[in-house]
Amino acid sequence: MPVEALRTSTAVHTQLIRHRDCTPGNGDVRENCSARTQLLAEYHRHGWIFPIPEKLRTS
């Protein structure tokens, strides 16, 4: 994911919503998603406090 896309908390939050069903990892599939890993790293690096979108409940 380009670093330019991760400059604001709104951009990171939007991408985390898109990747909410992914499991952090080093790959490019939902079960091993490097994008979610990168997004969570940016979230923690900046100390943002918005709720992290999690997987949708299906029940």
CSV table of N, CA, C and O in Angstrom, one decimal:
chain,number,residue,atom,x,y,z
A,1,MET,N,0.8,-1.2,0.0
A,1,MET,CA,0.0,0.0,0.0
A,1,MET,C,0.9,1.2,0.0
A,1,MET,O,1.8,1.3,0.8
A,2,PRO,N,0.7,2.2,-0.9
A,2,PRO,CA,1.5,3.4,-1.0
A,2,PRO,C,1.4,4.2,0.3
A,2,PRO,O,0.4,4.4,0.9
A,3,VAL,N,2.6,4.7,0.8
A,3,VAL,CA,2.6,5.4,2.0
A,3,VAL,C,1.8,6.7,1.9
A,3,VAL,O,1.2,7.1,2.9
A,4,GLU,N,1.7,7.3,0.7
A,4,GLU,CA,0.9,8.5,0.6
A,4,GLU,C,-0.6,8.3,1.0
A,4,GLU,O,-1.3,9.2,1.4
A,5,ALA,N,-1.1,7.0,0.8
A,5,ALA,CA,-2.4,6.7,1.2
A,5,ALA,C,-2.7,6.6,2.7
A,5,ALA,O,-3.8,6.5,3.1
A,6,LEU,N,-1.6,6.7,3.5
A,6,LEU,CA,-1.7,6.5,4.9
A,6,LEU,C,-1.4,7.7,5.7
A,6,LEU,O,-1.0,7.6,6.8
A,7,ARG,N,-1.6,8.9,5.1
A,7,ARG,CA,-1.2,10.1,5.8
A,7,ARG,C,-2.1,10.6,6.8
A,7,ARG,O,-1.7,11.3,7.7
A,8,THR,N,-3.4,10.3,6.7
A,8,THR,CA,-4.4,10.8,7.7
A,8,THR,C,-5.1,9.6,8.4
A,8,THR,O,-5.1,8.5,7.9
A,9,SER,N,-5.6,10.0,9.6
A,9,SER,CA,-6.3,9.0,10.3
A,9,SER,C,-7.6,8.5,9.6
A,9,SER,O,-8.0,7.4,9.6
A,10,THR,N,-8.2,9.4,8.9
A,10,THR,CA,-9.4,9.1,8.1
A,10,THR,C,-9.1,8.1,7.0
A,10,THR,O,-9.8,7.1,6.8
A,11,ALA,N,-7.9,8.3,6.3
A,11,ALA,CA,-7.5,7.3,5.3
A,11,ALA,C,-7.2,6.0,5.8
A,11,ALA,O,-7.7,4.9,5.3
A,12,VAL,N,-6.5,5.9,7.0
A,12,VAL,CA,-6.2,4.6,7.6
A,12,VAL,C,-7.5,4.0,8.1
A,12,VAL,O,-7.7,2.8,7.9
A,13,HIS,N,-8.4,4.7,8.7
A,13,HIS,CA,-9.6,4.2,9.2
A,13,HIS,C,-10.4,3.6,8.0
A,13,HIS,O,-11.0,2.5,8.1
A,14,THR,N,-10.5,4.3,6.9
A,14,THR,CA,-11.3,3.8,5.8
A,14,THR,C,-10.7,2.5,5.2
A,14,THR,O,-11.4,1.6,4.9
A,15,GLN,N,-9.4,2.4,5.2
A,15,GLN,CA,-8.7,1.2,4.7
A,15,GLN,C,-8.9,0.1,5.7
A,15,GLN,O,-9.1,-1.1,5.3
A,16,LEU,N,-8.9,0.4,7.0
A,16,LEU,CA,-9.1,-0.7,8.0
A,16,LEU,C,-10.5,-1.2,7.9
A,16,LEU,O,-10.7,-2.4,8.1
A,17,ILE,N,-11.5,-0.4,7.5
A,17,ILE,CA,-12.9,-0.9,7.3
A,17,ILE,C,-12.8,-1.9,6.1
A,17,ILE,O,-13.4,-2.9,6.2
A,18,ARG,N,-12.2,-1.5,5.1
A,18,ARG,CA,-12.1,-2.4,3.9
A,18,ARG,C,-11.4,-3.7,4.2
A,18,ARG,O,-11.7,-4.7,3.6
A,19,HIS,N,-10.5,-3.7,5.1
A,19,HIS,CA,-9.7,-4.9,5.5
A,19,HIS,C,-10.1,-5.5,6.8
A,19,HIS,O,-9.4,-6.3,7.4
A,20,ARG,N,-11.3,-5.2,7.3
A,20,ARG,CA,-11.8,-5.6,8.6
A,20,ARG,C,-11.9,-7.2,8.7
A,20,ARG,O,-11.8,-7.7,9.8
A,21,ASP,N,-12.1,-7.8,7.6
A,21,ASP,CA,-12.3,-9.3,7.6
A,21,ASP,C,-10.9,-10.0,7.4
A,21,ASP,O,-10.9,-11.2,7.4
A,22,CYS,N,-9.9,-9.3,7.3
A,22,CYS,CA,-8.5,-9.9,7.1
A,22,CYS,C,-7.8,-10.2,8.4
A,22,CYS,O,-8.1,-9.6,9.4
A,23,THR,N,-6.9,-11.1,8.3
A,23,THR,CA,-6.0,-11.5,9.4
A,23,THR,C,-4.7,-10.9,9.0
A,23,THR,O,-4.1,-11.1,7.9
A,24,PRO,N,-4.1,-10.1,10.0
A,24,PRO,CA,-2.7,-9.6,9.7
A,24,PRO,C,-1.7,-10.6,9.3
A,24,PRO,O,-1.8,-11.8,9.8
A,25,GLY,N,-0.8,-10.3,8.4
A,25,GLY,CA,0.2,-11.3,8.0
A,25,GLY,C,1.1,-10.6,7.0
A,25,GLY,O,1.2,-9.4,6.9
A,26,ASN,N,1.7,-11.4,6.1
A,26,ASN,CA,2.7,-10.9,5.1
A,26,ASN,C,2.3,-11.2,3.7
A,26,ASN,O,3.0,-10.9,2.8
A,27,GLY,N,1.1,-11.7,3.5
A,27,GLY,CA,0.7,-12.1,2.2
A,27,GLY,C,-0.3,-11.2,1.6
A,27,GLY,O,-0.5,-10.0,2.0
A,28,ASP,N,-1.0,-11.7,0.5
A,28,ASP,CA,-2.0,-10.8,-0.2
A,28,ASP,C,-3.3,-11.5,-0.3
A,28,ASP,O,-4.1,-11.3,-1.2
A,29,VAL,N,-3.6,-12.3,0.7
A,29,VAL,CA,-5.0,-13.0,0.8
A,29,VAL,C,-5.6,-12.6,2.1
A,29,VAL,O,-4.9,-12.2,3.1
A,30,ARG,N,-6.9,-12.8,2.2
A,30,ARG,CA,-7.6,-12.4,3.4
A,30,ARG,C,-7.1,-13.1,4.7
A,30,ARG,O,-7.1,-12.5,5.8
A,31,GLU,N,-6.6,-14.3,4.6
A,31,GLU,CA,-6.1,-15.1,5.7
A,31,GLU,C,-4.7,-14.7,6.1
A,31,GLU,O,-4.2,-15.1,7.2
A,32,ASN,N,-4.0,-13.8,5.3
A,32,ASN,CA,-2.6,-13.5,5.6
A,32,ASN,C,-2.4,-12.1,4.9
A,32,ASN,O,-1.8,-12.1,3.8
A,33,CYS,N,-2.9,-11.0,5.4
A,33,CYS,CA,-3.0,-9.8,4.8
A,33,CYS,C,-2.0,-8.8,5.2
A,33,CYS,O,-2.0,-8.3,6.3
A,34,SER,N,-1.0,-8.5,4.3
A,34,SER,CA,0.0,-7.5,4.6
A,34,SER,C,-0.6,-6.1,4.7
A,34,SER,O,0.0,-5.3,5.5
A,35,ALA,N,-1.6,-5.8,4.0
A,35,ALA,CA,-2.2,-4.4,4.1
A,35,ALA,C,-2.7,-4.2,5.5
A,35,ALA,O,-2.5,-3.1,6.1
A,36,ARG,N,-3.4,-5.1,6.1
A,36,ARG,CA,-3.9,-4.9,7.5
A,36,ARG,C,-2.8,-4.8,8.5
A,36,ARG,O,-2.8,-4.0,9.4
A,37,THR,N,-1.7,-5.5,8.2
A,37,THR,CA,-0.5,-5.4,9.1
A,37,THR,C,0.0,-4.0,9.0
A,37,THR,O,0.3,-3.4,10.0
A,38,GLN,N,0.1,-3.5,7.8
A,38,GLN,CA,0.7,-2.1,7.6
A,38,GLN,C,-0.2,-1.1,8.2
A,38,GLN,O,0.2,-0.1,8.8
A,39,LEU,N,-1.5,-1.2,8.0
A,39,LEU,CA,-2.5,-0.3,8.6
A,39,LEU,C,-2.5,-0.2,10.1
A,39,LEU,O,-2.5,0.8,10.7
A,40,LEU,N,-2.4,-1.4,10.7
A,40,LEU,CA,-2.3,-1.5,12.2
A,40,LEU,C,-1.0,-0.8,12.7
A,40,LEU,O,-1.0,-0.2,13.7
A,41,ALA,N,0.1,-1.0,12.0
A,41,ALA,CA,1.3,-0.4,12.3
A,41,ALA,C,1.2,1.1,12.3
A,41,ALA,O,1.7,1.8,13.2
A,42,GLU,N,0.6,1.6,11.3
A,42,GLU,CA,0.4,3.1,11.2
A,42,GLU,C,-0.5,3.6,12.3
A,42,GLU,O,-0.2,4.6,12.9
A,43,TYR,N,-1.5,2.9,12.6
A,43,TYR,CA,-2.5,3.2,13.7
A,43,TYR,C,-1.7,3.4,15.0
A,43,TYR,O,-1.8,4.4,15.7
A,44,HIS,N,-0.9,2.4,15.3
A,44,HIS,CA,-0.1,2.4,16.6
A,44,HIS,C,1.0,3.4,16.6
A,44,HIS,O,1.3,4.1,17.6
A,45,ARG,N,1.6,3.6,15.4
A,45,ARG,CA,2.8,4.5,15.3
A,45,ARG,C,2.3,5.9,15.6
A,45,ARG,O,3.0,6.7,16.3
A,46,HIS,N,1.1,6.3,15.1
A,46,HIS,CA,0.6,7.6,15.3
A,46,HIS,C,-0.1,7.8,16.6
A,46,HIS,O,-0.4,9.0,17.0
A,47,GLY,N,-0.4,6.7,17.3
A,47,GLY,CA,-1.1,6.8,18.6
A,47,GLY,C,-2.6,7.2,18.4
A,47,GLY,O,-3.2,7.8,19.3
A,48,TRP,N,-3.2,6.9,17.2
A,48,TRP,CA,-4.6,7.2,17.0
A,48,TRP,C,-5.4,6.4,17.9
A,48,TRP,O,-5.1,5.3,18.3
A,49,ILE,N,-6.6,6.9,18.3
A,49,ILE,CA,-7.5,6.2,19.3
A,49,ILE,C,-8.8,5.9,18.8
A,49,ILE,O,-9.7,5.4,19.5
A,50,PHE,N,-9.1,6.0,17.5
A,50,PHE,CA,-10.4,5.6,16.9
A,50,PHE,C,-10.5,4.1,17.0
A,50,PHE,O,-9.5,3.4,17.0
A,51,PRO,N,-11.7,3.6,17.2
A,51,PRO,CA,-11.9,2.1,17.3
A,51,PRO,C,-11.4,1.4,16.0
A,51,PRO,O,-11.7,1.8,14.9
A,52,ILE,N,-10.7,0.3,16.2
A,52,ILE,CA,-10.2,-0.5,15.1
A,52,ILE,C,-11.4,-1.4,14.6
A,52,ILE,O,-11.9,-2.2,15.3
A,53,PRO,N,-11.7,-1.2,13.3
A,53,PRO,CA,-12.8,-2.1,12.7
A,53,PRO,C,-12.4,-3.5,12.8
A,53,PRO,O,-11.3,-3.9,12.4
A,54,GLU,N,-13.3,-4.3,13.3
A,54,GLU,CA,-13.1,-5.8,13.4
A,54,GLU,C,-14.0,-6.5,12.5
A,54,GLU,O,-14.9,-5.9,11.8
A,55,LYS,N,-13.9,-7.8,12.4
A,55,LYS,CA,-14.7,-8.7,11.6
A,55,LYS,C,-16.1,-8.5,11.9
A,55,LYS,O,-16.5,-8.3,13.0
A,56,LEU,N,-16.9,-8.6,10.8
A,56,LEU,CA,-18.4,-8.5,11.0
A,56,LEU,C,-18.9,-9.8,11.6
A,56,LEU,O,-18.5,-10.8,11.2
A,57,ARG,N,-19.8,-9.6,12.5
A,57,ARG,CA,-20.4,-10.8,13.1
A,57,ARG,C,-21.5,-11.4,12.1
A,57,ARG,O,-22.3,-10.6,11.6
A,58,THR,N,-21.5,-12.7,12.0
A,58,THR,CA,-22.5,-13.3,11.1
A,58,THR,C,-23.7,-13.9,11.8
A,58,THR,O,-24.5,-14.5,11.1
A,59,SER,N,-23.7,-13.9,13.1
A,59,SER,CA,-24.8,-14.5,13.8
A,59,SER,C,-25.9,-13.6,14.2
A,59,SER,O,-25.8,-12.4,14.1
